[in-house]
GROMACS .gro file of C-alpha atoms in nm:
model
  350
    1MET     CA    1   0.000   0.000   0.000
    2SER     CA    2   0.148   0.338  -0.101
    3ASP     CA    3   0.171   0.634   0.137
    4GLY     CA    4  -0.105   0.817  -0.053
    5GLU     CA    5  -0.361   0.537  -0.015
    6HIS     CA    6  -0.605   0.519   0.274
    7HIS     CA    7  -0.705   0.184   0.409
    8VAL     CA    8  -1.077   0.158   0.484
    9PRO     CA    9  -1.164  -0.165   0.663
   10GLN     CA   10  -1.453  -0.360   0.508
   11ARG     CA   11  -1.759  -0.406   0.731
   12ALA     CA   12  -2.034  -0.661   0.695
   13ASN     CA   13  -2.290  -0.379   0.693
   14PRO     CA   14  -2.120  -0.055   0.591
   15THR     CA   15  -2.288   0.261   0.717
   16LEU     CA   16  -2.347   0.603   0.573
   17LYS     CA   17  -2.061   0.731   0.792
   18ASP     CA   18  -1.826   0.472   0.638
   19VAL     CA   19  -1.912   0.604   0.292
   20ALA     CA   20  -1.860   0.963   0.408
   21ARG     CA   21  -1.518   0.875   0.553
   22LEU     CA   22  -1.402   0.707   0.231
   23ALA     CA   23  -1.537   0.986   0.010
   24GLY     CA   24  -1.398   1.257   0.237
   25VAL     CA   25  -1.731   1.437   0.277
   26HIS     CA   26  -1.987   1.504   0.549
   27PRO     CA   27  -2.245   1.226   0.615
   28GLY     CA   28  -2.521   1.472   0.525
   29THR     CA   29  -2.368   1.512   0.181
   30VAL     CA   30  -2.372   1.133   0.136
   31SER     CA   31  -2.738   1.121   0.237
   32ARG     CA   32  -2.830   1.385  -0.021
   33ALA     CA   33  -2.610   1.238  -0.295
   34LEU     CA   34  -2.765   0.891  -0.265
   35ASP     CA   35  -3.123   1.015  -0.241
   36PRO     CA   36  -3.278   1.029  -0.593
   37GLN     CA   37  -3.501   1.317  -0.486
   38LYS     CA   38  -3.214   1.524  -0.346
   39SER     CA   39  -2.910   1.422  -0.551
   40SER     CA   40  -2.946   1.728  -0.774
   41LEU     CA   41  -2.851   1.941  -0.472
   42VAL     CA   42  -2.501   1.789  -0.474
   43ARG     CA   43  -2.233   1.888  -0.726
   44SER     CA   44  -2.182   1.621  -0.992
   45GLU     CA   45  -1.816   1.555  -0.906
   46THR     CA   46  -1.902   1.514  -0.539
   47ARG     CA   47  -2.194   1.288  -0.624
   48GLU     CA   48  -1.972   1.067  -0.839
   49LYS     CA   49  -1.717   1.045  -0.556
   50VAL     CA   50  -1.989   0.940  -0.310
   51GLU     CA   51  -2.138   0.685  -0.550
   52SER     CA   52  -1.792   0.536  -0.611
   53ALA     CA   53  -1.730   0.507  -0.237
   54ALA     CA   54  -2.072   0.343  -0.187
   55ARG     CA   55  -1.998   0.086  -0.460
   56THR     CA   56  -1.655   0.013  -0.313
   57LEU     CA   57  -1.800  -0.056   0.030
   58GLY     CA   58  -2.114  -0.232  -0.096
   59TYR     CA   59  -2.330   0.023   0.085
   60ARG     CA   60  -2.707   0.013   0.033
   61ALA     CA   61  -2.932   0.292   0.152
   62ASP     CA   62  -3.190   0.196   0.413
   63ALA     CA   63  -3.505   0.234   0.206
   64VAL     CA   64  -3.730   0.153   0.501
   65ALA     CA   65  -3.584   0.428   0.719
   66ARG     CA   66  -3.604   0.675   0.434
   67SER     CA   67  -3.967   0.580   0.372
   68LEU     CA   68  -4.057   0.630   0.738
   69ARG     CA   69  -3.906   0.979   0.729
   70ARG     CA   70  -4.104   1.071   0.419
   71GLY     CA   71  -4.425   0.896   0.507
   72LYS     CA   72  -4.408   0.714   0.171
   73THR     CA   73  -4.278   0.365   0.087
   74THR     CA   74  -4.266   0.405  -0.295
   75THR     CA   75  -4.439   0.067  -0.320
   76VAL     CA   76  -4.769  -0.019  -0.487
   77GLY     CA   77  -4.964  -0.335  -0.410
   78VAL     CA   78  -5.095  -0.518  -0.717
   79VAL     CA   79  -5.366  -0.782  -0.677
   80ALA     CA   80  -5.393  -1.038  -0.958
   81ALA     CA   81  -5.653  -1.312  -0.992
   82ASP     CA   82  -5.449  -1.588  -1.158
   83LEU     CA   83  -5.075  -1.564  -1.221
   84GLY     CA   84  -5.101  -1.882  -1.428
   85ASN     CA   85  -5.314  -1.708  -1.691
   86PRO     CA   86  -5.083  -1.617  -1.983
   87PHE     CA   87  -5.273  -1.293  -2.036
   88VAL     CA   88  -5.162  -1.163  -1.695
   89GLY     CA   89  -4.791  -1.145  -1.786
   90PRO     CA   90  -4.809  -0.851  -2.030
   91LEU     CA   91  -5.048  -0.669  -1.797
   92LEU     CA   92  -4.815  -0.695  -1.498
   93ARG     CA   93  -4.510  -0.613  -1.708
   94GLY     CA   94  -4.667  -0.294  -1.840
   95LEU     CA   95  -4.780  -0.195  -1.492
   96ALA     CA   96  -4.449  -0.272  -1.319
   97ASN     CA   97  -4.239  -0.102  -1.587
   98GLU     CA   98  -4.441   0.218  -1.569
   99LEU     CA   99  -4.432   0.220  -1.189
  100ASP     CA  100  -4.056   0.165  -1.198
  101HIS     CA  101  -4.024   0.462  -1.437
  102HIS     CA  102  -4.178   0.678  -1.166
  103GLY     CA  103  -3.967   0.532  -0.885
  104PHE     CA  104  -4.225   0.287  -0.746
  105MET     CA  105  -4.193  -0.088  -0.694
  106ALA     CA  106  -4.483  -0.328  -0.753
  107LEU     CA  107  -4.561  -0.589  -0.488
  108VAL     CA  108  -4.778  -0.862  -0.643
  109SER     CA  109  -5.032  -1.085  -0.470
  110GLU     CA  110  -5.259  -1.355  -0.617
  111THR     CA  111  -5.618  -1.425  -0.511
  112GLN     CA  112  -5.696  -1.732  -0.727
  113ASP     CA  113  -6.033  -1.558  -0.760
  114ASP     CA  114  -6.106  -1.623  -0.392
  115ARG     CA  115  -6.262  -1.338  -0.188
  116GLU     CA  116  -6.087  -1.437   0.134
  117ARG     CA  117  -5.755  -1.420  -0.046
  118LEU     CA  118  -5.849  -1.075  -0.177
  119LEU     CA  119  -5.924  -0.960   0.176
  120ALA     CA  120  -5.594  -1.104   0.302
  121SER     CA  121  -5.402  -0.936   0.019
  122LEU     CA  122  -5.555  -0.597   0.093
  123ASP     CA  123  -5.486  -0.631   0.466
  124ASN     CA  124  -5.127  -0.734   0.394
  125PHE     CA  125  -5.066  -0.438   0.165
  126LEU     CA  126  -5.219  -0.195   0.416
  127SER     CA  127  -4.997  -0.331   0.692
  128ARG     CA  128  -4.694  -0.276   0.467
  129LYS     CA  129  -4.793   0.089   0.421
  130VAL     CA  130  -4.805   0.073   0.042
  131ASP     CA  131  -4.869   0.408  -0.124
  132ALA     CA  132  -5.151   0.271  -0.342
  133ILE     CA  133  -5.315  -0.051  -0.459
  134VAL     CA  134  -5.410  -0.172  -0.808
  135VAL     CA  135  -5.673  -0.447  -0.816
  136THR     CA  136  -5.714  -0.661  -1.129
  137ALA     CA  137  -5.913  -0.935  -0.953
  138ALA     CA  138  -6.234  -0.761  -0.842
  139HIS     CA  139  -6.578  -0.923  -0.841
  140ALA     CA  140  -6.916  -0.751  -0.861
  141GLY     CA  141  -6.978  -0.750  -0.485
  142ASP     CA  142  -6.637  -0.619  -0.382
  143GLY     CA  143  -6.727  -0.248  -0.395
  144PRO     CA  144  -6.777  -0.193  -0.017
  145LEU     CA  145  -6.453  -0.376   0.065
  146LEU     CA  146  -6.250  -0.176  -0.188
  147ARG     CA  147  -6.402   0.154  -0.075
  148ARG     CA  148  -6.288   0.080   0.281
  149VAL     CA  149  -5.930   0.079   0.152
  150VAL     CA  150  -5.981   0.424   0.002
  151ALA     CA  151  -6.146   0.543   0.325
  152ALA     CA  152  -5.826   0.437   0.504
  153GLY     CA  153  -5.637   0.688   0.293
  154VAL     CA  154  -5.486   0.455   0.032
  155PRO     CA  155  -5.564   0.529  -0.334
  156LEU     CA  156  -5.705   0.228  -0.521
  157VAL     CA  157  -5.730   0.176  -0.897
  158LEU     CA  158  -5.914  -0.103  -1.076
  159ALA     CA  159  -5.769  -0.260  -1.390
  160VAL     CA  160  -5.922  -0.518  -1.627
  161ARG     CA  161  -6.230  -0.567  -1.407
  162ALA     CA  162  -6.446  -0.267  -1.322
  163VAL     CA  163  -6.692  -0.271  -1.032
  164PRO     CA  164  -7.005  -0.079  -1.139
  165GLY     CA  165  -7.133   0.161  -0.877
  166SER     CA  166  -6.808   0.162  -0.680
  167GLY     CA  167  -6.699   0.506  -0.795
  168LEU     CA  168  -6.342   0.378  -0.829
  169PRO     CA  169  -6.124   0.468  -1.130
  170ALA     CA  170  -6.092   0.174  -1.368
  171VAL     CA  171  -5.887   0.093  -1.677
  172THR     CA  172  -6.064  -0.161  -1.895
  173THR     CA  173  -6.160  -0.250  -2.251
  174ASP     CA  174  -6.503  -0.207  -2.404
  175ASP     CA  175  -6.612  -0.566  -2.350
  176LEU     CA  176  -6.963  -0.503  -2.482
  177ALA     CA  177  -6.806  -0.406  -2.812
  178GLY     CA  178  -6.571  -0.705  -2.788
  179GLY     CA  179  -6.862  -0.947  -2.754
  180ARG     CA  180  -7.031  -0.787  -3.053
  181LEU     CA  181  -6.713  -0.820  -3.259
  182ALA     CA  182  -6.699  -1.193  -3.188
  183ALA     CA  183  -7.063  -1.252  -3.283
  184ARG     CA  184  -7.038  -1.038  -3.599
  185HIS     CA  185  -6.727  -1.227  -3.711
  186LEU     CA  186  -6.896  -1.566  -3.673
  187ALA     CA  187  -7.216  -1.448  -3.840
  188GLU     CA  188  -7.026  -1.299  -4.134
  189LEU     CA  189  -6.855  -1.636  -4.184
  190GLY     CA  190  -7.202  -1.787  -4.227
  191HIS     CA  191  -7.259  -1.951  -3.888
  192VAL     CA  192  -7.626  -1.961  -3.785
  193ARG     CA  193  -7.589  -2.160  -3.461
  194ALA     CA  194  -7.327  -2.076  -3.195
  195ALA     CA  195  -7.261  -2.137  -2.828
  196GLU     CA  196  -7.098  -1.920  -2.568
  197LEU     CA  197  -6.858  -2.056  -2.305
  198ALA     CA  198  -6.909  -1.790  -2.041
  199GLY     CA  199  -6.685  -1.684  -1.756
  200PRO     CA  200  -6.814  -1.625  -1.399
  201SER     CA  201  -7.120  -1.399  -1.396
  202ASP     CA  202  -6.991  -1.192  -1.103
  203VAL     CA  203  -6.697  -1.063  -1.307
  204GLN     CA  204  -6.795  -0.755  -1.507
  205PRO     CA  205  -6.593  -0.817  -1.827
  206PHE     CA  206  -6.760  -1.155  -1.872
  207VAL     CA  207  -7.104  -1.001  -1.811
  208ASP     CA  208  -7.035  -0.738  -2.077
  209ARG     CA  209  -6.889  -0.987  -2.327
  210SER     CA  210  -7.199  -1.203  -2.291
  211ALA     CA  211  -7.436  -0.909  -2.334
  212GLY     CA  212  -7.253  -0.785  -2.641
  213PHE     CA  213  -7.238  -1.131  -2.797
  214ALA     CA  214  -7.611  -1.197  -2.737
  215ASP     CA  215  -7.709  -0.856  -2.872
  216GLN     CA  216  -7.517  -0.897  -3.197
  217ALA     CA  217  -7.622  -1.260  -3.236
  218ALA     CA  218  -7.986  -1.150  -3.222
  219ARG     CA  219  -7.923  -0.875  -3.477
  220SER     CA  220  -7.751  -1.127  -3.703
  221ARG     CA  221  -8.026  -1.389  -3.655
  222MET     CA  222  -7.773  -1.634  -3.516
  223GLU     CA  223  -7.922  -1.894  -3.281
  224LEU     CA  224  -7.747  -1.939  -2.944
  225VAL     CA  225  -7.727  -2.295  -2.815
  226LYS     CA  226  -7.782  -2.310  -2.438
  227VAL     CA  227  -7.484  -2.443  -2.244
  228GLY     CA  228  -7.653  -2.476  -1.904
  229ASP     CA  229  -7.360  -2.358  -1.696
  230GLU     CA  230  -7.081  -2.103  -1.680
  231ALA     CA  231  -6.714  -2.141  -1.594
  232HIS     CA  232  -6.658  -2.136  -1.219
  233PHE     CA  233  -6.310  -2.001  -1.297
  234PRO     CA  234  -6.187  -1.877  -1.637
  235THR     CA  235  -5.945  -2.168  -1.692
  236VAL     CA  236  -5.851  -2.431  -1.948
  237GLU     CA  237  -6.009  -2.705  -1.736
  238GLU     CA  238  -6.342  -2.521  -1.726
  239GLY     CA  239  -6.330  -2.465  -2.101
  240ARG     CA  240  -6.289  -2.839  -2.151
  241ARG     CA  241  -6.580  -2.912  -1.915
  242LEU     CA  242  -6.818  -2.663  -2.077
  243MET     CA  243  -6.731  -2.777  -2.430
  244ALA     CA  244  -6.807  -3.137  -2.334
  245MET     CA  245  -7.153  -3.020  -2.222
  246VAL     CA  246  -7.212  -2.838  -2.551
  247LEU     CA  247  -7.127  -3.150  -2.751
  248GLU     CA  248  -7.415  -3.331  -2.580
  249ALA     CA  249  -7.673  -3.099  -2.740
  250GLU     CA  250  -7.912  -3.250  -2.997
  251GLN     CA  251  -7.795  -2.995  -3.252
  252PRO     CA  252  -7.441  -2.890  -3.153
  253PRO     CA  253  -7.331  -2.545  -3.272
  254THR     CA  254  -7.087  -2.488  -3.555
  255ALA     CA  255  -6.914  -2.204  -3.372
  256ILE     CA  256  -6.794  -2.130  -3.018
  257PHE     CA  257  -6.725  -1.797  -2.846
  258ALA     CA  258  -6.509  -1.848  -2.538
  259HIS     CA  259  -6.491  -1.562  -2.287
  260ASN     CA  260  -6.113  -1.585  -2.266
  261ASP     CA  261  -5.831  -1.764  -2.444
  262SER     CA  262  -5.777  -2.015  -2.162
  263ILE     CA  263  -6.139  -2.130  -2.192
  264ALA     CA  264  -6.097  -2.144  -2.570
  265ILE     CA  265  -5.788  -2.365  -2.537
  266GLY     CA  266  -5.984  -2.603  -2.314
  267ALA     CA  267  -6.268  -2.607  -2.567
  268MET     CA  268  -6.030  -2.698  -2.850
  269ALA     CA  269  -5.887  -2.980  -2.639
  270ALA     CA  270  -6.236  -3.119  -2.574
  271LEU     CA  271  -6.317  -3.101  -2.944
  272ARG     CA  272  -6.002  -3.296  -3.028
  273ASP     CA  273  -6.093  -3.557  -2.765
  274ALA     CA  274  -6.434  -3.593  -2.933
  275GLY     CA  275  -6.281  -3.631  -3.279
  276ARG     CA  276  -6.406  -3.290  -3.394
  277ARG     CA  277  -6.182  -3.070  -3.606
  278VAL     CA  278  -6.122  -2.695  -3.563
  279PRO     CA  279  -6.232  -2.512  -3.774
  280GLN     CA  280  -6.361  -2.774  -4.023
  281ASP     CA  281  -6.629  -2.901  -3.781
  282VAL     CA  282  -6.642  -2.623  -3.521
  283SER     CA  283  -6.498  -2.269  -3.528
  284VAL     CA  284  -6.358  -2.132  -3.201
  285ILE     CA  285  -6.290  -1.768  -3.111
  286GLY     CA  286  -6.140  -1.658  -2.778
  287TYR     CA  287  -6.075  -1.329  -2.601
  288ASN     CA  288  -5.755  -1.152  -2.481
  289ASP     CA  289  -5.498  -1.248  -2.748
  290ALA     CA  290  -5.278  -1.399  -2.478
  291PRO     CA  291  -4.913  -1.479  -2.556
  292LEU     CA  292  -4.857  -1.784  -2.778
  293VAL     CA  293  -5.220  -1.835  -2.887
  294ASP     CA  294  -5.097  -1.762  -3.239
  295HIS     CA  295  -4.881  -2.076  -3.205
  296LEU     CA  296  -5.168  -2.311  -3.127
  297SER     CA  297  -5.279  -2.566  -3.385
  298PRO     CA  298  -5.473  -2.407  -3.539
  299PRO     CA  299  -5.375  -2.052  -3.435
  300LEU     CA  300  -5.658  -1.899  -3.231
  301SER     CA  301  -5.884  -1.623  -3.356
  302THR     CA  302  -5.950  -1.388  -3.067
  303ILE     CA  303  -6.042  -1.040  -2.948
  304ARG     CA  304  -5.728  -0.849  -2.854
  305PHE     CA  305  -5.720  -0.709  -2.501
  306PRO     CA  306  -5.425  -0.463  -2.477
  307GLY     CA  307  -5.285  -0.588  -2.146
  308ASP     CA  308  -4.957  -0.396  -2.163
  309GLU     CA  309  -5.134  -0.066  -2.239
  310ILE     CA  310  -5.391  -0.124  -1.966
  311GLY     CA  311  -5.114  -0.197  -1.715
  312ARG     CA  312  -4.921   0.117  -1.808
  313SER     CA  313  -5.232   0.335  -1.794
  314ALA     CA  314  -5.334   0.193  -1.456
  315ALA     CA  315  -4.985   0.273  -1.326
  316GLU     CA  316  -5.002   0.629  -1.460
  317ILE     CA  317  -5.334   0.689  -1.284
  318THR     CA  318  -5.200   0.533  -0.965
  319VAL     CA  319  -4.891   0.756  -0.961
  320ALA     CA  320  -5.107   1.063  -1.025
  321LEU     CA  321  -5.329   0.976  -0.728
  322VAL     CA  322  -5.029   0.920  -0.500
  323LYS     CA  323  -4.863   1.248  -0.597
  324GLU     CA  324  -5.184   1.452  -0.610
  325SER     CA  325  -5.423   1.284  -0.368
  326ARG     CA  326  -5.705   1.532  -0.431
  327ARG     CA  327  -5.687   1.495  -0.808
  328MET     CA  328  -6.001   1.371  -0.984
  329VAL     CA  329  -5.910   1.084  -1.217
  330ALA     CA  330  -6.136   0.958  -1.494
  331SER     CA  331  -6.164   0.594  -1.590
  332MET     CA  332  -6.016   0.477  -1.921
  333THR     CA  333  -6.161   0.232  -2.173
  334PHE     CA  334  -5.965   0.081  -2.463
  335PRO     CA  335  -6.135  -0.041  -2.782
  336PRO     CA  336  -6.110  -0.415  -2.853
  337VAL     CA  337  -5.967  -0.542  -3.182
  338LEU     CA  338  -6.068  -0.855  -3.375
  339VAL     CA  339  -5.771  -1.078  -3.459
  340VAL     CA  340  -5.864  -1.337  -3.722
  341ARG     CA  341  -5.654  -1.654  -3.740
  342ALA     CA  342  -5.712  -2.010  -3.856
  343SER     CA  343  -5.946  -2.135  -3.578
  344THR     CA  344  -6.250  -1.971  -3.739
  345ALA     CA  345  -6.386  -2.044  -4.087
  346PRO     CA  346  -6.720  -2.080  -4.266
  347PRO     CA  347  -6.930  -2.380  -4.156
  348GLY     CA  348  -6.772  -2.695  -4.291
  349GLY     CA  349  -6.432  -2.526  -4.297
  350GLY     CA  350  -6.481  -2.408  -4.652
   0.00000   0.00000   0.00000
C-alpha cells in the first residue's frame, strides 16, 4: 500500500458514515447524494465520488428508514386473480415497468379468484404501508370492501375488471363491443348456430362480453345454443368441461365464443378428444390475445385485449393519485380489436 492510499476496513454492513469517511465528505452530503429526490442538490463531481465510495463498500441505503421519514414507501400493491393465466404477464409487465419509471416498486399478490384471499391481500398491503393498490381481480360484490381501503387513505385503482357503482377509477376494454365483434365475425362467416362458453357472472368483463355477444347474435339472426352452466373459474379445465356439455346438445353449434383464451384452449382440447376438427367441424374464437395463442394448432382467432397498455395506464393513474391525492381521475376504456386466425372459418371449414 502506497503512502497516498487510505485503508478503509470492510464491514459486513457498511454505514453512511463509512461512505462519508471514504469519500472525504460530510455524512449529510452522502445522504443527499444517494437520495434520488435530493441528488441534484449535490455537485456532480461530489456525487460521483460518493457513489464510487458506496460501490466500493457495498453500501445500500436503508429504504425503510427513508420511507418512514417521508411517510411514503414508494411501493404499490398489485392484486392479480391468476398468475397462471398467460394474459396476466403482459399486464403486470406494463404496470411494473411504468411504476418503476416513476420510482415505485410493484408488490404482487394472487387471489386465485377467492374473496378471502383478496381480503388477506388488501390487509397485507395496508400493513406494509403501500402508497396505493391496483386491483385486477375484483368481483361484482367487492365495492364496499374496496371503498374501505380508500377510506383508510390509500388510493385504489381497478384494472381489467371494473366494479359498477363503486366510484373507483378503472382501466378496462369495451367488452360489450368485444362481444359484438366476436358474434359479428362468426355471423359474417355464415354460422347460424353458436354457443358461448361464459366466464363467472360476477366478473364484469364476462357479463359485458356475454351481453354484447347476445345482442349482436340476435341482430344477425344467429341462434345461441344453451350451455346450461358457466365457468366457475376462467381456466382451461373449465373450457374443456363446458365444451363437453355443448357436444351433448341435440344440434351442436358450428361455432364457439369463449370468454377468454384459456377457456378457448380447453374447448379446443375437448373437441379434439371428441374427434371434432377446428375449424372444419367447429370454429372457435377466444378473447384476450394472450401470448402464444398464435402458435396453437390451429392458431386462435381472438379479441385483442391490450394488457400492456392497460397496465401502463393503470400505473399512470395510480402515480397521479399518490402524488396529487385530491386529483379527480377519470376511468379509461380501450377499444377491442378482432384478430382473425385459422381457428374460425365458414361452416364446414370451406
